Amino acid sequence: MLLWMQGFALEAVACQDDDDYLRYGILFEDLDRNGDGVVDIIELQEGLRNWGSAFDPNSEEIIFKSGDTNDDLGLDFGEFMQYLQDHEKKMRLAFNSLDKNNDGMSLFSFFKNFSMDTDGSMTVDWDEWKYYFLLHPAKNVTEIIHFWKRSTLIDIGESIAIPDEFTEQEKQSGDWWKRLVSAGIASAVARTFTAPLDRLKVMMQVHSLKSRKMRLISGLEQLVKEGGIFSLWRGNGVNVLKIAPETALKVGAYEQYKKLLSFDGVHLGILERFISGSLAGVTAQTCIYPMEVLKTRLAIGKTGEYSGIIDCGKKLLKQEGVRSFFKGYTPNLLGIVPYAGIDLAVYEVLKNYWLENYSGNSVNPGIMILVGCSTLSNTCGQLASFPVNLIRTHMQASALMEKGKTTSMIRLIQEIYTKEGKLGFYRGFTPNIIKVLPAVGIGCVAYEKVKSLFGLT
């Protein structure tokens, strides 16, 4: 129906500005089912539903809130026409932001799978763009892109990736916090299931200079022999507890940094996302870093050394002072930029490659492709940042392992290179990679289950 209306209106008015009255009149008459000259919210809802599925469930409420200027619970033709004229101005800004060569044609490589290209010209011109989004209440290109694509939230243990975007509708409806809570619960489940591998990674990193005998199977056997089967989850409690504050701080800071870097609210490119995400990661990591130190100390502690998180914190404060809670902070920050940058770059390359070569009739790649791209990009990010991650862990544990002696970052790098060579900087990488697949699988299943409990689709 919507495509027919587009074609009919295009033929009838020949795209002349002085014919807006007739063009909008056709749409208004189609919405005004009872012919009383006023479109109420029920008529608008039915009209949008009949025109197609290209509208969100609350589109009519957003249109009404913007267009009903006299608050009489109805849109007369004047209000309807004013809303569409204002909306066209916003859509023109969005279209121009994509029309890089100023030829009046939007990038078909991105839009080729949608019904906007009504004339089959292999491009999307202004008229096709305008009619496709004529009544869709999107404000800018960011919201339009989100109408087509939504990434999957996964957690493989290193929560320093750039956060996901949320549309204005998600923010207003409250869906954004439901998605974050769902992702947080899924992350807790995934981290708990893979905690033994995570503790083994920490132990291999810390003990790499002392002994080269710790391997994957023998390492797990040593941990079980020293503290029993449940010792494999030592340190997991604080690792789960830090999910909520870290996520909240990271997402909140990300939104603020985006506002500072995006002056017009429309243009937010890859570079701006990277800078905003990196700064958000620095902000969140700075605030929760003491919990990272507690996690490491609990993981490498012997049975009976600490009775819990609070006891560990008290002993650290008493024996080593406040500074002990920020040991390894510098290499931790140095690891954020390569992780976030490579993670984002690899994900964008994989996403664009799929869109250009395998999208077929839909730009929705499905859960498997999204998870695969996310997993590979996260793994590449970890590969780049793992050496500084190892240095950080060493510095966090140095006082405990070397009886109060503190080693500088440069000195530690020299020691590792001298005794183990380049491969020494990747000690513990094997269990870290092995846990990726189960973490992603378990996290995605848990996310889908929890998401349904909140009524999200």
CSV table of C-alpha atoms in Angstrom, one decimal:
chain,number,residue,atom,x,y,z
A,1,MET,CA,0.0,0.0,0.0
A,2,LEU,CA,2.8,2.4,0.9
A,3,LEU,CA,4.7,1.8,-2.3
A,4,TRP,CA,1.4,2.3,-4.3
A,5,MET,CA,0.8,5.6,-2.5
A,6,GLN,CA,4.4,6.7,-3.3
A,7,GLY,CA,4.0,5.9,-7.0
A,8,PHE,CA,0.5,7.5,-7.2
A,9,ALA,CA,1.7,10.7,-5.4
A,10,LEU,CA,4.8,10.9,-7.6
A,11,GLU,CA,2.8,10.7,-10.8
A,12,ALA,CA,0.1,13.1,-9.5
A,13,VAL,CA,2.2,16.0,-8.3
A,14,ALA,CA,5.4,15.7,-10.4
A,15,CYS,CA,7.6,16.6,-7.4
A,16,GLN,CA,6.7,20.3,-7.5
A,17,ASP,CA,7.0,22.3,-4.2
A,18,ASP,CA,3.7,24.1,-4.7
A,19,ASP,CA,1.9,20.8,-4.9
A,20,ASP,CA,2.7,19.8,-1.3
A,21,TYR,CA,-0.9,20.6,-0.4
A,22,LEU,CA,-2.2,18.0,-2.9
A,23,ARG,CA,0.5,15.4,-2.1
A,24,TYR,CA,-0.1,15.6,1.7
A,25,GLY,CA,-3.9,15.8,1.1
A,26,ILE,CA,-3.8,12.3,-0.5
A,27,LEU,CA,-2.1,10.9,2.6
A,28,PHE,CA,-4.4,12.7,5.0
A,29,GLU,CA,-7.5,11.5,3.3
A,30,ASP,CA,-6.2,7.9,3.4
A,31,LEU,CA,-5.7,8.2,7.1
A,32,ASP,CA,-8.9,10.0,7.9
A,33,ARG,CA,-11.2,7.0,7.7
A,34,ASN,CA,-14.4,8.6,9.0
A,35,GLY,CA,-13.9,11.8,7.0
A,36,ASP,CA,-14.4,14.2,9.8
A,37,GLY,CA,-11.3,16.2,8.9
A,38,VAL,CA,-9.3,15.1,11.9
A,39,VAL,CA,-7.0,12.1,12.3
A,40,ASP,CA,-7.0,10.6,15.8
A,41,ILE,CA,-4.4,8.3,17.2
A,42,ILE,CA,-6.4,5.1,16.4
A,43,GLU,CA,-6.8,6.1,12.7
A,44,LEU,CA,-3.1,6.9,12.5
A,45,GLN,CA,-2.2,3.6,14.1
A,46,GLU,CA,-4.3,1.7,11.7
A,47,GLY,CA,-3.0,3.6,8.7
A,48,LEU,CA,0.6,3.0,9.5
A,49,ARG,CA,-0.1,-0.7,10.1
A,50,ASN,CA,-1.9,-1.0,6.7
A,51,TRP,CA,0.9,0.8,4.9
A,52,GLY,CA,3.5,-1.8,5.9
A,53,SER,CA,5.9,-3.1,8.7
A,54,ALA,CA,8.4,-0.3,8.3
A,55,PHE,CA,7.2,1.4,11.5
A,56,ASP,CA,8.0,0.9,15.1
A,57,PRO,CA,5.1,0.0,17.5
A,58,ASN,CA,5.1,3.5,19.0
A,59,SER,CA,5.5,5.5,15.8
A,60,GLU,CA,2.0,7.0,16.0
A,61,GLU,CA,2.6,8.2,19.6
A,62,ILE,CA,5.8,10.0,18.5
A,63,ILE,CA,4.1,11.6,15.5
A,64,PHE,CA,1.2,12.7,17.6
A,65,LYS,CA,3.4,14.2,20.3
A,66,SER,CA,5.2,16.3,17.6
A,67,GLY,CA,2.3,17.2,15.4
A,68,ASP,CA,-0.6,17.8,17.8
A,69,THR,CA,0.4,21.4,18.6
A,70,ASN,CA,-3.0,22.4,20.2
A,71,ASP,CA,-3.3,19.2,22.3
A,72,ASP,CA,-6.8,18.4,21.1
A,73,LEU,CA,-6.0,14.7,20.7
A,74,GLY,CA,-6.4,15.0,16.9
A,75,LEU,CA,-4.4,16.1,13.9
A,76,ASP,CA,-6.2,18.4,11.5
A,77,PHE,CA,-4.8,18.9,8.0
A,78,GLY,CA,-2.8,22.0,8.9
A,79,GLU,CA,-1.0,20.2,11.8
A,80,PHE,CA,-0.4,17.2,9.6
A,81,MET,CA,1.1,19.2,6.8
A,82,GLN,CA,3.3,21.2,9.2
A,83,TYR,CA,4.6,18.0,10.8
A,84,LEU,CA,5.5,16.5,7.4
A,85,GLN,CA,7.2,19.7,6.2
A,86,ASP,CA,9.3,19.9,9.4
A,87,HIS,CA,10.0,16.1,9.1
A,88,GLU,CA,11.2,16.5,5.5
A,89,LYS,CA,13.8,19.0,6.6
A,90,LYS,CA,15.2,16.5,9.1
A,91,MET,CA,15.2,13.8,6.4
A,92,ARG,CA,17.0,16.1,4.0
A,93,LEU,CA,19.8,16.5,6.5
A,94,ALA,CA,20.0,12.7,6.9
A,95,PHE,CA,20.1,12.2,3.2
A,96,ASN,CA,22.8,14.8,2.6
A,97,SER,CA,25.0,13.2,5.3
A,98,LEU,CA,25.0,10.0,3.1
A,99,ASP,CA,25.1,11.8,-0.3
A,100,LYS,CA,28.9,12.2,-0.1
A,101,ASN,CA,29.5,13.2,-3.8
A,102,ASN,CA,26.5,15.6,-3.9
A,103,ASP,CA,24.9,13.9,-6.9
A,104,GLY,CA,21.5,13.5,-5.3
A,105,MET,CA,21.9,9.8,-5.0
A,106,SER,CA,22.4,7.9,-1.7
A,107,LEU,CA,24.8,5.0,-1.4
A,108,PHE,CA,23.2,2.0,-3.0
A,109,SER,CA,25.7,-0.4,-1.6
A,110,PHE,CA,24.2,0.2,1.8
A,111,PHE,CA,20.5,0.5,0.9
A,112,LYS,CA,20.2,-2.0,-2.0
A,113,ASN,CA,18.1,-4.5,-0.1
A,114,PHE,CA,15.3,-2.2,0.8
A,115,SER,CA,12.1,-1.2,-1.0
A,116,MET,CA,13.2,2.5,-1.3
A,117,ASP,CA,14.6,1.9,-4.8
A,118,THR,CA,11.2,1.9,-6.4
A,119,ASP,CA,12.4,2.7,-10.0
A,120,GLY,CA,15.1,0.0,-10.0
A,121,SER,CA,17.8,2.5,-10.9
A,122,MET,CA,20.3,0.9,-8.4
A,123,THR,CA,20.4,4.2,-6.5
A,124,VAL,CA,18.2,5.9,-3.9
A,125,ASP,CA,17.4,9.4,-4.9
A,126,TRP,CA,15.9,12.1,-2.6
A,127,ASP,CA,12.3,11.5,-3.7
A,128,GLU,CA,12.6,7.7,-3.0
A,129,TRP,CA,14.3,8.4,0.4
A,130,LYS,CA,11.7,11.0,1.3
A,131,TYR,CA,8.6,8.9,0.6
A,132,TYR,CA,10.1,5.8,2.3
A,133,PHE,CA,10.6,7.7,5.5
A,134,LEU,CA,7.8,10.2,5.1
A,135,LEU,CA,6.0,9.1,8.3
A,136,HIS,CA,8.7,7.2,10.0
A,137,PRO,CA,9.5,9.3,13.1
A,138,ALA,CA,13.3,9.1,12.8
A,139,LYS,CA,15.3,12.3,13.5
A,140,ASN,CA,18.6,11.6,11.9
A,141,VAL,CA,20.7,9.0,10.1
A,142,THR,CA,21.8,7.3,13.3
A,143,GLU,CA,18.3,6.4,14.2
A,144,ILE,CA,17.6,5.3,10.6
A,145,ILE,CA,20.6,3.0,10.6
A,146,HIS,CA,19.4,1.5,13.8
A,147,PHE,CA,16.1,0.8,12.2
A,148,TRP,CA,17.9,-1.6,10.0
A,149,LYS,CA,20.6,-3.0,12.2
A,150,ARG,CA,21.1,-4.1,15.8
A,151,SER,CA,24.2,-5.7,17.1
A,152,THR,CA,24.3,-8.5,19.6
A,153,LEU,CA,25.6,-8.0,23.1
A,154,ILE,CA,28.2,-10.6,24.0
A,155,ASP,CA,30.8,-10.7,26.8
A,156,ILE,CA,33.9,-12.8,26.6
A,157,GLY,CA,35.4,-11.5,29.8
A,158,GLU,CA,37.0,-8.2,28.8
A,159,SER,CA,34.4,-5.4,29.1
A,160,ILE,CA,36.3,-2.6,27.4
A,161,ALA,CA,34.7,-2.8,24.0
A,162,ILE,CA,32.8,0.2,22.6
A,163,PRO,CA,29.2,0.2,23.9
A,164,ASP,CA,26.2,-0.4,21.7
A,165,GLU,CA,24.1,2.6,20.4
A,166,PHE,CA,20.5,3.2,21.6
A,167,THR,CA,17.8,5.0,19.7
A,168,GLU,CA,15.8,7.8,21.2
A,169,GLN,CA,12.7,5.5,21.1
A,170,GLU,CA,14.6,2.9,23.2
A,171,LYS,CA,15.6,5.6,25.7
A,172,GLN,CA,12.1,6.9,26.0
A,173,SER,CA,10.4,3.5,26.2
A,174,GLY,CA,12.9,2.2,28.8
A,175,ASP,CA,14.0,-0.7,26.5
A,176,TRP,CA,17.6,0.5,26.8
A,177,TRP,CA,17.9,-0.4,30.5
A,178,LYS,CA,16.1,-3.7,29.9
A,179,ARG,CA,18.6,-4.7,27.3
A,180,LEU,CA,21.5,-3.7,29.5
A,181,VAL,CA,20.1,-5.7,32.5
A,182,SER,CA,19.5,-8.7,30.2
A,183,ALA,CA,23.1,-8.4,28.9
A,184,GLY,CA,24.4,-8.0,32.4
A,185,ILE,CA,22.7,-11.2,33.6
A,186,ALA,CA,23.9,-13.1,30.5
A,187,SER,CA,27.4,-11.8,31.2
A,188,ALA,CA,27.3,-13.0,34.8
A,189,VAL,CA,26.1,-16.5,33.6
A,190,ALA,CA,28.8,-16.7,30.9
A,191,ARG,CA,31.6,-15.5,33.3
A,192,THR,CA,30.5,-18.0,35.9
A,193,PHE,CA,30.6,-20.9,33.5
A,194,THR,CA,34.0,-20.0,32.2
A,195,ALA,CA,35.5,-18.9,35.6
A,196,PRO,CA,37.9,-21.9,35.9
A,197,LEU,CA,39.6,-21.0,32.6
A,198,ASP,CA,39.8,-17.4,33.6
A,199,ARG,CA,41.5,-18.2,36.9
A,200,LEU,CA,43.9,-20.6,35.1
A,201,LYS,CA,44.8,-17.7,32.8
A,202,VAL,CA,45.6,-15.4,35.7
A,203,MET,CA,47.7,-18.1,37.4
A,204,MET,CA,49.7,-18.8,34.2
A,205,GLN,CA,50.3,-15.1,33.8
A,206,VAL,CA,51.5,-14.5,37.3
A,207,HIS,CA,53.6,-17.7,37.6
A,208,SER,CA,55.2,-17.5,34.1
A,209,LEU,CA,58.4,-16.0,35.5
A,210,LYS,CA,58.7,-18.5,38.3
A,211,SER,CA,58.0,-21.7,36.5
A,212,ARG,CA,57.4,-22.8,32.9
A,213,LYS,CA,55.8,-26.1,34.0
A,214,MET,CA,52.2,-24.8,34.3
A,215,ARG,CA,50.2,-26.0,31.3
A,216,LEU,CA,46.5,-26.2,30.6
A,217,ILE,CA,45.6,-29.6,32.1
A,218,SER,CA,48.3,-29.7,34.7
A,219,GLY,CA,47.4,-26.2,35.8
A,220,LEU,CA,43.8,-27.2,36.4
A,221,GLU,CA,44.9,-30.3,38.3
A,222,GLN,CA,47.2,-28.1,40.5
A,223,LEU,CA,44.4,-25.7,41.3
A,224,VAL,CA,42.0,-28.6,42.2
A,225,LYS,CA,44.7,-30.3,44.3
A,226,GLU,CA,45.5,-27.1,46.2
A,227,GLY,CA,41.9,-25.9,47.1
A,228,GLY,CA,39.4,-28.4,45.7
A,229,ILE,CA,37.0,-28.2,42.8
A,230,PHE,CA,35.3,-25.0,44.1
A,231,SER,CA,38.6,-23.2,44.2
A,232,LEU,CA,38.4,-22.9,40.4
A,233,TRP,CA,35.7,-20.2,40.9
A,234,ARG,CA,37.9,-18.2,43.3
A,235,GLY,CA,37.7,-14.5,42.3
A,236,ASN,CA,34.5,-15.0,40.2
A,237,GLY,CA,32.3,-13.2,42.7
A,238,VAL,CA,34.0,-9.9,42.3
A,239,ASN,CA,34.2,-10.4,38.5
A,240,VAL,CA,30.4,-10.7,38.4
A,241,LEU,CA,29.8,-7.9,40.9
A,242,LYS,CA,31.7,-5.4,38.8
A,243,ILE,CA,29.5,-5.9,35.7
A,244,ALA,CA,26.8,-3.6,36.9
A,245,PRO,CA,28.9,-0.5,37.8
A,246,GLU,CA,31.2,-0.9,34.9
A,247,THR,CA,28.4,-1.2,32.3
A,248,ALA,CA,26.5,1.8,33.8
A,249,LEU,CA,29.6,4.0,33.9
A,250,LYS,CA,30.7,3.0,30.5
A,251,VAL,CA,27.3,3.5,28.8
A,252,GLY,CA,26.7,6.8,30.6
A,253,ALA,CA,30.1,8.2,29.8
A,254,TYR,CA,29.8,7.0,26.2
A,255,GLU,CA,26.6,9.0,25.7
A,256,GLN,CA,28.2,12.2,27.2
A,257,TYR,CA,31.4,11.9,25.1
A,258,LYS,CA,29.3,11.4,22.0
A,259,LYS,CA,27.5,14.6,22.6
A,260,LEU,CA,30.8,16.5,23.0
A,261,LEU,CA,32.2,15.1,19.8
A,262,SER,CA,29.0,15.3,17.7
A,263,PHE,CA,28.1,18.9,17.3
A,264,ASP,CA,25.0,18.5,15.1
A,265,GLY,CA,23.6,15.2,16.5
A,266,VAL,CA,23.7,13.7,13.0
A,267,HIS,CA,27.4,13.0,12.1
A,268,LEU,CA,29.0,10.5,14.3
A,269,GLY,CA,31.6,8.5,12.3
A,270,ILE,CA,33.9,5.6,13.1
A,271,LEU,CA,36.6,7.9,14.5
A,272,GLU,CA,34.1,9.7,16.9
A,273,ARG,CA,32.8,6.3,18.1
A,274,PHE,CA,36.3,5.0,18.7
A,275,ILE,CA,37.3,8.1,20.7
A,276,SER,CA,34.1,8.2,22.6
A,277,GLY,CA,34.3,4.5,23.4
A,278,SER,CA,37.9,4.6,24.4
A,279,LEU,CA,37.3,7.6,26.8
A,280,ALA,CA,34.2,5.8,28.2
A,281,GLY,CA,36.4,2.7,28.8
A,282,VAL,CA,39.0,4.8,30.6
A,283,THR,CA,36.3,6.4,32.7
A,284,ALA,CA,34.7,3.1,33.7
A,285,GLN,CA,38.0,1.3,34.3
A,286,THR,CA,39.3,4.1,36.5
A,287,CYS,CA,36.2,3.9,38.7
A,288,ILE,CA,36.1,0.1,39.1
A,289,TYR,CA,39.8,-0.6,39.0
A,290,PRO,CA,40.1,-1.5,42.7
A,291,MET,CA,37.7,-4.4,41.9
A,292,GLU,CA,40.1,-5.6,39.2
A,293,VAL,CA,42.9,-5.7,41.8
A,294,LEU,CA,40.7,-7.6,44.2
A,295,LYS,CA,39.8,-10.1,41.6
A,296,THR,CA,43.4,-10.8,40.8
A,297,ARG,CA,44.4,-11.1,44.4
A,298,LEU,CA,41.5,-13.5,45.2
A,299,ALA,CA,42.4,-15.6,42.1
A,300,ILE,CA,46.0,-16.1,43.0
A,301,GLY,CA,45.4,-16.4,46.8
A,302,LYS,CA,46.0,-19.7,48.6
A,303,THR,CA,43.2,-21.5,50.3
A,304,GLY,CA,42.2,-19.8,53.6
A,305,GLU,CA,44.3,-16.7,52.8
A,306,TYR,CA,41.1,-14.6,52.3
A,307,SER,CA,37.7,-15.3,53.6
A,308,GLY,CA,36.0,-13.2,51.0
A,309,ILE,CA,36.0,-9.9,49.0
A,310,ILE,CA,35.7,-7.6,52.1
A,311,ASP,CA,38.4,-9.5,54.0
A,312,CYS,CA,40.7,-9.3,51.0
A,313,GLY,CA,40.1,-5.5,50.7
A,314,LYS,CA,40.8,-4.9,54.4
A,315,LYS,CA,44.1,-6.9,54.3
A,316,LEU,CA,45.2,-5.1,51.2
A,317,LEU,CA,44.5,-1.7,52.8
A,318,LYS,CA,46.2,-2.6,56.0
A,319,GLN,CA,49.3,-4.3,54.6
A,320,GLU,CA,49.9,-2.3,51.4
A,321,GLY,CA,47.9,0.9,51.7
A,322,VAL,CA,45.5,2.7,49.3
A,323,ARG,CA,48.0,2.6,46.4
A,324,SER,CA,47.8,-1.1,46.2
A,325,PHE,CA,44.3,-0.8,44.7
A,326,PHE,CA,45.7,0.9,41.7
A,327,LYS,CA,48.8,-1.2,40.9
A,328,GLY,CA,48.9,-2.0,37.2
A,329,TYR,CA,46.7,1.0,36.4
A,330,THR,CA,48.9,2.4,33.7
A,331,PRO,CA,49.2,-0.8,31.5
A,332,ASN,CA,45.5,-1.3,32.0
A,333,LEU,CA,44.8,2.1,30.4
A,334,LEU,CA,47.3,1.4,27.6
A,335,GLY,CA,45.4,-1.8,26.7
A,336,ILE,CA,42.1,0.0,26.2
A,337,VAL,CA,43.1,1.8,23.0
A,338,PRO,CA,44.4,-1.2,21.0
A,339,TYR,CA,41.6,-3.4,22.2
A,340,ALA,CA,38.7,-0.9,21.4
A,341,GLY,CA,40.3,0.2,18.2
A,342,ILE,CA,41.0,-3.2,16.7
A,343,ASP,CA,37.7,-4.6,17.9
A,344,LEU,CA,35.8,-1.8,16.2
A,345,ALA,CA,37.8,-1.8,13.0
A,346,VAL,CA,37.6,-5.6,12.5
A,347,TYR,CA,33.9,-5.6,13.3
A,348,GLU,CA,33.2,-2.8,10.8
A,349,VAL,CA,35.3,-4.6,8.1
A,350,LEU,CA,33.5,-7.9,8.6
A,351,LYS,CA,30.1,-6.2,8.7
A,352,ASN,CA,30.6,-4.2,5.5
A,353,TYR,CA,32.1,-7.2,3.7
A,354,TRP,CA,29.0,-9.3,4.5
A,355,LEU,CA,26.6,-6.5,3.5
A,356,GLU,CA,28.4,-6.1,0.1
A,357,ASN,CA,28.8,-9.7,-0.7
A,358,TYR,CA,26.3,-11.9,1.1
A,359,SER,CA,23.3,-9.8,2.2
A,360,GLY,CA,21.0,-11.1,-0.5
A,361,ASN,CA,17.4,-9.9,0.1
A,362,SER,CA,18.0,-8.9,3.7
A,363,VAL,CA,20.5,-6.8,5.6
A,364,ASN,CA,19.7,-8.8,8.8
A,365,PRO,CA,22.6,-11.3,8.9
A,366,GLY,CA,21.1,-13.4,11.7
A,367,ILE,CA,22.4,-14.3,15.1
A,368,MET,CA,25.2,-16.6,13.8
A,369,ILE,CA,26.9,-14.0,11.6
A,370,LEU,CA,26.6,-11.3,14.2
A,371,VAL,CA,28.1,-13.6,16.9
A,372,GLY,CA,30.8,-14.7,14.6
A,373,CYS,CA,31.8,-11.2,13.6
A,374,SER,CA,31.7,-10.0,17.3
A,375,THR,CA,33.7,-13.0,18.5
A,376,LEU,CA,36.4,-12.6,15.8
A,377,SER,CA,36.7,-8.8,16.4
A,378,ASN,CA,36.9,-9.3,20.2
A,379,THR,CA,39.5,-12.0,19.8
A,380,CYS,CA,41.6,-9.8,17.6
A,381,GLY,CA,41.3,-7.0,20.2
A,382,GLN,CA,42.4,-9.3,22.9
A,383,LEU,CA,45.4,-10.5,20.8
A,384,ALA,CA,46.6,-7.0,20.5
A,385,SER,CA,46.1,-6.0,24.1
A,386,PHE,CA,47.1,-9.3,25.8
A,387,PRO,CA,50.8,-8.3,26.5
A,388,VAL,CA,49.8,-5.2,28.5
A,389,ASN,CA,47.0,-7.3,30.1
A,390,LEU,CA,49.7,-9.7,31.3
A,391,ILE,CA,51.9,-6.8,32.6
A,392,ARG,CA,48.9,-5.4,34.5
A,393,THR,CA,48.2,-8.8,36.2
A,394,HIS,CA,51.9,-9.1,37.1
A,395,MET,CA,51.9,-5.7,38.7
A,396,GLN,CA,48.6,-6.3,40.6
A,397,ALA,CA,50.1,-9.5,42.1
A,398,SER,CA,53.7,-8.4,42.5
A,399,ALA,CA,53.5,-7.4,46.2
A,400,LEU,CA,52.0,-10.7,47.1
A,401,MET,CA,54.2,-12.9,45.0
A,402,GLU,CA,57.5,-11.0,45.7
A,403,LYS,CA,56.9,-10.3,49.4
A,404,GLY,CA,56.2,-6.6,49.2
A,405,LYS,CA,58.7,-5.8,46.4
A,406,THR,CA,57.3,-3.5,43.7
A,407,THR,CA,58.5,-3.9,40.1
A,408,SER,CA,58.1,-1.0,37.6
A,409,MET,CA,56.4,-1.6,34.3
A,410,ILE,CA,59.6,-1.1,32.2
A,411,ARG,CA,61.6,-3.4,34.5
A,412,LEU,CA,58.9,-6.1,34.3
A,413,ILE,CA,58.8,-6.0,30.5
A,414,GLN,CA,62.6,-6.4,30.4
A,415,GLU,CA,62.5,-9.4,32.8
A,416,ILE,CA,59.8,-11.2,30.8
A,417,TYR,CA,61.6,-10.6,27.5
A,418,THR,CA,64.9,-11.7,28.9
A,419,LYS,CA,63.6,-15.0,30.5
A,420,GLU,CA,60.9,-16.0,28.1
A,421,GLY,CA,61.3,-14.0,24.9
A,422,LYS,CA,58.3,-12.6,22.9
A,423,LEU,CA,56.1,-15.6,23.6
A,424,GLY,CA,56.4,-14.8,27.3
A,425,PHE,CA,54.0,-11.9,26.8
A,426,TYR,CA,51.3,-14.3,25.7
A,427,ARG,CA,51.5,-16.7,28.6
A,428,GLY,CA,47.9,-17.7,29.5
A,429,PHE,CA,46.5,-16.8,26.1
A,430,THR,CA,45.5,-20.5,25.4
A,431,PRO,CA,42.9,-20.8,28.2
A,432,ASN,CA,41.8,-17.2,27.3
A,433,ILE,CA,41.0,-18.3,23.7
A,434,ILE,CA,39.5,-21.6,24.7
A,435,LYS,CA,36.9,-19.8,26.9
A,436,VAL,CA,35.7,-17.6,24.0
A,437,LEU,CA,33.5,-20.1,22.2
A,438,PRO,CA,31.6,-21.4,25.4
A,439,ALA,CA,31.4,-17.8,26.7
A,440,VAL,CA,29.8,-16.5,23.5
A,441,GLY,CA,27.4,-19.5,23.2
A,442,ILE,CA,26.3,-19.5,26.8
A,443,GLY,CA,26.0,-15.7,26.9
A,444,CYS,CA,23.9,-15.5,23.8
A,445,VAL,CA,21.5,-18.3,25.0
A,446,ALA,CA,21.2,-16.6,28.4
A,447,TYR,CA,20.7,-13.2,26.8
A,448,GLU,CA,17.8,-14.5,24.6
A,449,LYS,CA,16.2,-16.2,27.6
A,450,VAL,CA,16.4,-13.2,29.9
A,451,LYS,CA,15.4,-10.7,27.1
A,452,SER,CA,12.1,-12.6,26.6
A,453,LEU,CA,11.3,-12.2,30.3
A,454,PHE,CA,11.4,-8.4,29.8
A,455,GLY,CA,9.2,-8.6,26.8
A,456,LEU,CA,12.0,-7.6,24.3
A,457,THR,CA,12.2,-8.9,20.8
